[in-house]
XYZ file of C-alpha atoms in Angstrom:
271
model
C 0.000 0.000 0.000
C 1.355 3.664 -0.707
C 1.534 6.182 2.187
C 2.939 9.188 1.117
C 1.013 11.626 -0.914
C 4.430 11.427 -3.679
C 4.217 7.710 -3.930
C 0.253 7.524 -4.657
C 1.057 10.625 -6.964
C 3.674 8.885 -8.425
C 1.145 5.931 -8.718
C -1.511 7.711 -10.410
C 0.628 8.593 -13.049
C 1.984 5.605 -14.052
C -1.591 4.144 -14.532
C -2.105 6.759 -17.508
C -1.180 4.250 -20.815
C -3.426 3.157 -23.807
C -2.224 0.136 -23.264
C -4.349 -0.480 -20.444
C -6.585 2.651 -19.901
C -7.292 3.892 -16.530
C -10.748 3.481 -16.248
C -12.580 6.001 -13.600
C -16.374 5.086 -12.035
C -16.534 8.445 -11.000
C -17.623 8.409 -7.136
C -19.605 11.229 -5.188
C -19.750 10.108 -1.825
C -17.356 8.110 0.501
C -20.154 5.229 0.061
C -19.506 4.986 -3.832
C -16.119 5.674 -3.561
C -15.630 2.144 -1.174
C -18.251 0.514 -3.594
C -16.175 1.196 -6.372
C -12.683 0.537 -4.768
C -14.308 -2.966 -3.633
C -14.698 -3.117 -7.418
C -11.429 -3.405 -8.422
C -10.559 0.538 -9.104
C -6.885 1.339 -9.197
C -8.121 4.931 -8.279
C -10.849 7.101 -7.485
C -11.664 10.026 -9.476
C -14.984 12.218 -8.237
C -17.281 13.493 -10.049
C -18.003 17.773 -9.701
C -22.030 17.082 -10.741
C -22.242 14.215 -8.491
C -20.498 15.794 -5.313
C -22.599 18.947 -5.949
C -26.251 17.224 -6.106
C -25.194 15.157 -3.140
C -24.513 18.369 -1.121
C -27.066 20.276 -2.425
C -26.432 22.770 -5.584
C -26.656 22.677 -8.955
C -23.315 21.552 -11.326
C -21.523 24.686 -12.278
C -19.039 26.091 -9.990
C -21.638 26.610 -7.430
C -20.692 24.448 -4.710
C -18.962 26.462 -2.076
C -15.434 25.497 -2.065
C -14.764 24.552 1.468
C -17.710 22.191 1.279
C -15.947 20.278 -1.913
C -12.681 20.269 -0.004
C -14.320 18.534 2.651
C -16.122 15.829 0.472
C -12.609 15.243 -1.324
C -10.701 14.654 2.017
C -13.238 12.431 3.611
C -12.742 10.222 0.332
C -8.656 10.413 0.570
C -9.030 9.311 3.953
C -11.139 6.394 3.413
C -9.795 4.478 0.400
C -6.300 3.007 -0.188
C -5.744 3.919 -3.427
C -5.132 7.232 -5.216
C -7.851 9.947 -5.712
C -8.266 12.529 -8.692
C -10.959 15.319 -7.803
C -12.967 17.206 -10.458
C -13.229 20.871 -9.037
C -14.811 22.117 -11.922
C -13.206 25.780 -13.309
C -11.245 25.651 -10.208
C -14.098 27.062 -7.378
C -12.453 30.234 -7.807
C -13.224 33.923 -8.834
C -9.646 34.072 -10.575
C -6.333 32.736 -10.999
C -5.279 33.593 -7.191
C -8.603 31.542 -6.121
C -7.879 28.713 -8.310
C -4.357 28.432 -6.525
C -6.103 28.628 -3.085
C -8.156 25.401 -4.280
C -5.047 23.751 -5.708
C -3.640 23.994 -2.352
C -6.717 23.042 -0.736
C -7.063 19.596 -2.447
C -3.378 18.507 -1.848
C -4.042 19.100 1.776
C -7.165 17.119 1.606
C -4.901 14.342 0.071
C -5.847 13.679 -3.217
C -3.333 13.596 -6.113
C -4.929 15.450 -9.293
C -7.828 17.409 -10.169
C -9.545 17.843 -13.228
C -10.077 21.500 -13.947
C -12.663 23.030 -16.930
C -12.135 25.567 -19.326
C -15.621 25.744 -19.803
C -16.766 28.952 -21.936
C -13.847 30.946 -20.553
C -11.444 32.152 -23.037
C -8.310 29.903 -23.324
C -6.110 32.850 -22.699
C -8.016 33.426 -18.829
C -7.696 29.082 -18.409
C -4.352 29.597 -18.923
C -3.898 32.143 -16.525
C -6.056 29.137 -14.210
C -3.726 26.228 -15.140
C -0.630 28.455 -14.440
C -1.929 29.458 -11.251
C -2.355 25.686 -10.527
C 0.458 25.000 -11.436
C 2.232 27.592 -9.617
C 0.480 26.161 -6.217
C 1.571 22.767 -6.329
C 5.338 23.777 -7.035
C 5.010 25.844 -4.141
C 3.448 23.056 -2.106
C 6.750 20.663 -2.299
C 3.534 18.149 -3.403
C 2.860 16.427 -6.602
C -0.626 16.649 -8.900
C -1.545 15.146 -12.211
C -2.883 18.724 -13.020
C -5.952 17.263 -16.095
C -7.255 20.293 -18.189
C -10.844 19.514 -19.578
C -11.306 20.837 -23.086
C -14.887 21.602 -23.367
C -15.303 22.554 -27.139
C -17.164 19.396 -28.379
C -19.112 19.120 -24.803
C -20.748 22.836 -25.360
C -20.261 22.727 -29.461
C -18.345 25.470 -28.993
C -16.818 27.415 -32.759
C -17.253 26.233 -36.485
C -17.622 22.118 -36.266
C -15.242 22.180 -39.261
C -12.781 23.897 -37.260
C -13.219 22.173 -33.950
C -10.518 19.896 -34.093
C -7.980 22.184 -34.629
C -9.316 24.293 -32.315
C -9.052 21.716 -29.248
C -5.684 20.950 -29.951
C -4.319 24.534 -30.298
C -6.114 24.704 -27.037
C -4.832 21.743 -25.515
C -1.082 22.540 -26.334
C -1.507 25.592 -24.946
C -2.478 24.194 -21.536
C 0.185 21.545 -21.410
C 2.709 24.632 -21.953
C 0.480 26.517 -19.181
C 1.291 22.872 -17.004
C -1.508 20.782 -17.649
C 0.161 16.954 -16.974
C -2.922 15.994 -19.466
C -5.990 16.452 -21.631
C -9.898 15.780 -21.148
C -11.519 16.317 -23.519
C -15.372 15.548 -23.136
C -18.164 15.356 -25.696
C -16.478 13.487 -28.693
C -16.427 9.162 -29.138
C -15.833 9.373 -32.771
C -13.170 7.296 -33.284
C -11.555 9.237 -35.948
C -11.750 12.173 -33.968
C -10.212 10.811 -30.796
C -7.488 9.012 -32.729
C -6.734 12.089 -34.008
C -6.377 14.289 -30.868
C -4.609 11.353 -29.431
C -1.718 11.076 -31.980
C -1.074 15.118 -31.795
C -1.221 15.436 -28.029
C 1.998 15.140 -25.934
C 0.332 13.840 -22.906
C -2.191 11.659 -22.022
C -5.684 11.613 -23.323
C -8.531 11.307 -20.728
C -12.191 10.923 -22.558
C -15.567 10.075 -21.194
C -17.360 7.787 -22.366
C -21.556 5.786 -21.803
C -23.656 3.954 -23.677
C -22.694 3.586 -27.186
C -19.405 4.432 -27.024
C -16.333 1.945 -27.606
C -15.111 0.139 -24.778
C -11.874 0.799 -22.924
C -9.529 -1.425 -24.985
C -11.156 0.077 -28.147
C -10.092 3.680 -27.108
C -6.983 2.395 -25.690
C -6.450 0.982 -29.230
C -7.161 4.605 -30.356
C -4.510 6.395 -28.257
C -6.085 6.810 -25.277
C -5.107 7.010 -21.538
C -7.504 7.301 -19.440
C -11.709 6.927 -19.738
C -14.108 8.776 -16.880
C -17.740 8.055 -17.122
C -17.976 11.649 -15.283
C -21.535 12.235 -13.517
C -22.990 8.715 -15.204
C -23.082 6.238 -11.830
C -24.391 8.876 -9.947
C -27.268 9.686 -12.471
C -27.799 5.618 -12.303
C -27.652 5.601 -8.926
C -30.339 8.484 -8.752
C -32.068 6.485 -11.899
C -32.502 3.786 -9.514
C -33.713 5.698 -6.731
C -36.821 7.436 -8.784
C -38.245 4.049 -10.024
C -38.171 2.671 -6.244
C -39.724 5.376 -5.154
C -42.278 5.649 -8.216
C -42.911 1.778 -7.671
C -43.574 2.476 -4.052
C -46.051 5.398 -4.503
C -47.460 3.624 -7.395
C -47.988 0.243 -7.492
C -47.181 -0.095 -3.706
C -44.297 -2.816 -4.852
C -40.914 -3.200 -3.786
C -38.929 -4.971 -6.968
C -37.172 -2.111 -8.205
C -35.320 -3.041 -4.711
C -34.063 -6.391 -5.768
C -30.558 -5.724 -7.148
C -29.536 -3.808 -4.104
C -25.980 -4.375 -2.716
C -26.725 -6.965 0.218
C -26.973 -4.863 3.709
C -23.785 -7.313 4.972
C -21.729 -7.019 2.607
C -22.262 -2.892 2.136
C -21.443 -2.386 5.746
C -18.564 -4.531 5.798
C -17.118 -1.658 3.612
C -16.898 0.411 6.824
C -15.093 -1.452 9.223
C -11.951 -0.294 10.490
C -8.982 -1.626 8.249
């Protein structure tokens, strides 16, 4: 087992190969974070729209940022292996507040962060990223510092242009610091083959339903696969159609593929 916030750092990195993507359930909660470690996860990455509707607010930066912190250092401190937080455009006003989060989530103990450029310009992310940047050095700690390229996710600029526009992006941020790139919204596999053979770092995508598997995007170039918010909206999926059953019918089925109430708690004893 690693101890030291460098060695599961150091750990985290090396899982980042297309020859065996790392492949993130994206947990919310300290529950689904032991569920999916139990699983078989190498790491833990969280997901922002998850950890927001479990505390209460929307997805979108607006989730107070001491109340993420917390939910990121309760799930360092109960899982063996290496966590990744999503903090979404950095739950900061600017650069200097994006540096006081940076600083925040090493304390908490987790070893990167995914961080949005959203509908910001690149030239402000950058300013973000190097700010980032900037805190861990100044930390002494280590971070796999992920930028998320949002242009396919929001459709951003002429589709015929798109391409070259993430990539001009994305080299930008690896200059800026970014250890690699997420970029959201695309499964074509032309397309990611593409951004995988012109990027200098690894390639994080997310992927659902009807997108290749891992190995297929591993075959493609790519590093690392998220299913961002996805278990959680399952989860919560699962949680309307008991409680429409119940109020409906008056029947209990949608119950039936529950976790079994031993083997759940066992996930809480002391180790």
């Amino acid at each position: 087992m690693t101890t030291t916030q460098a060695e599961r750092a150091r750990l985290f990195r090396s899982l980042h190969t297309p020859a065996r993507p790392l492949a993130l359930a994206n947990a919310w909660d300290v529950a689904s974070a032991r569920v999916i470690e139990a699983a078989g996860a190498p790491a833990i990455a969280t997901t922002s729209a998850g950890v927001a509707w479990a505390l209460g607010s929307p997805d979108g930066d607006a989730l107070a940022r001491d109340r993420a912190l917390d939910l990121i250092a309760r799930i360092a401190a109960a899982v063996a292996v290496p966590v990744t937080a999503d903090i979404e455009g950095g739950y900061g006003q600017d650069a200097a507040g994006v540096a006081e989060t940076v600083t925040g989530v090493l304390e908490a103990g987790a070893v990167g962060v995914n961080i949005e450029d959203g509908t910001r310009t690149p030239a402000e992310f950058r300013e973000r990223l190097t700010a980032a940047r900037g805190a861990v050095e100044k930390s002494g700690g280590q971070l796999f510092l992920n930028a998320r390229v949002d242009t396919y996710l929001f459709g951003l600029g002429d589709p015929a242009t798109r391409l070259q526009d993430t990539l001009e992006r994305a080299r930008g941020y690896v200059e800026c610091g970014a250890d690699g790139i997420f970029v959201p919204g695309v499964a074509d596999p032309d397309t990611v083959k593409a951004l995988a053979a012109e990027l200098t770092v690894p390639l994080n995508v997310m992927a659902g339903p009807g997108a290749p598997d891992v190995a297929a995007l591993g075959a493609l170039g790519v590093a690392r696969v998220s299913v961002g918010s996805g278990v959680a909206q399952a989860a919560y999926a699962t949680a309307r159609r008991a409680a429409q059953e119940l109020y409906g019918t008056g029947g209990y089925q949608s119950l039936a593929d529950g976790i079994a109430f031993p083997e759940l708690n066992a996930l809480f004893a002391p180790r």
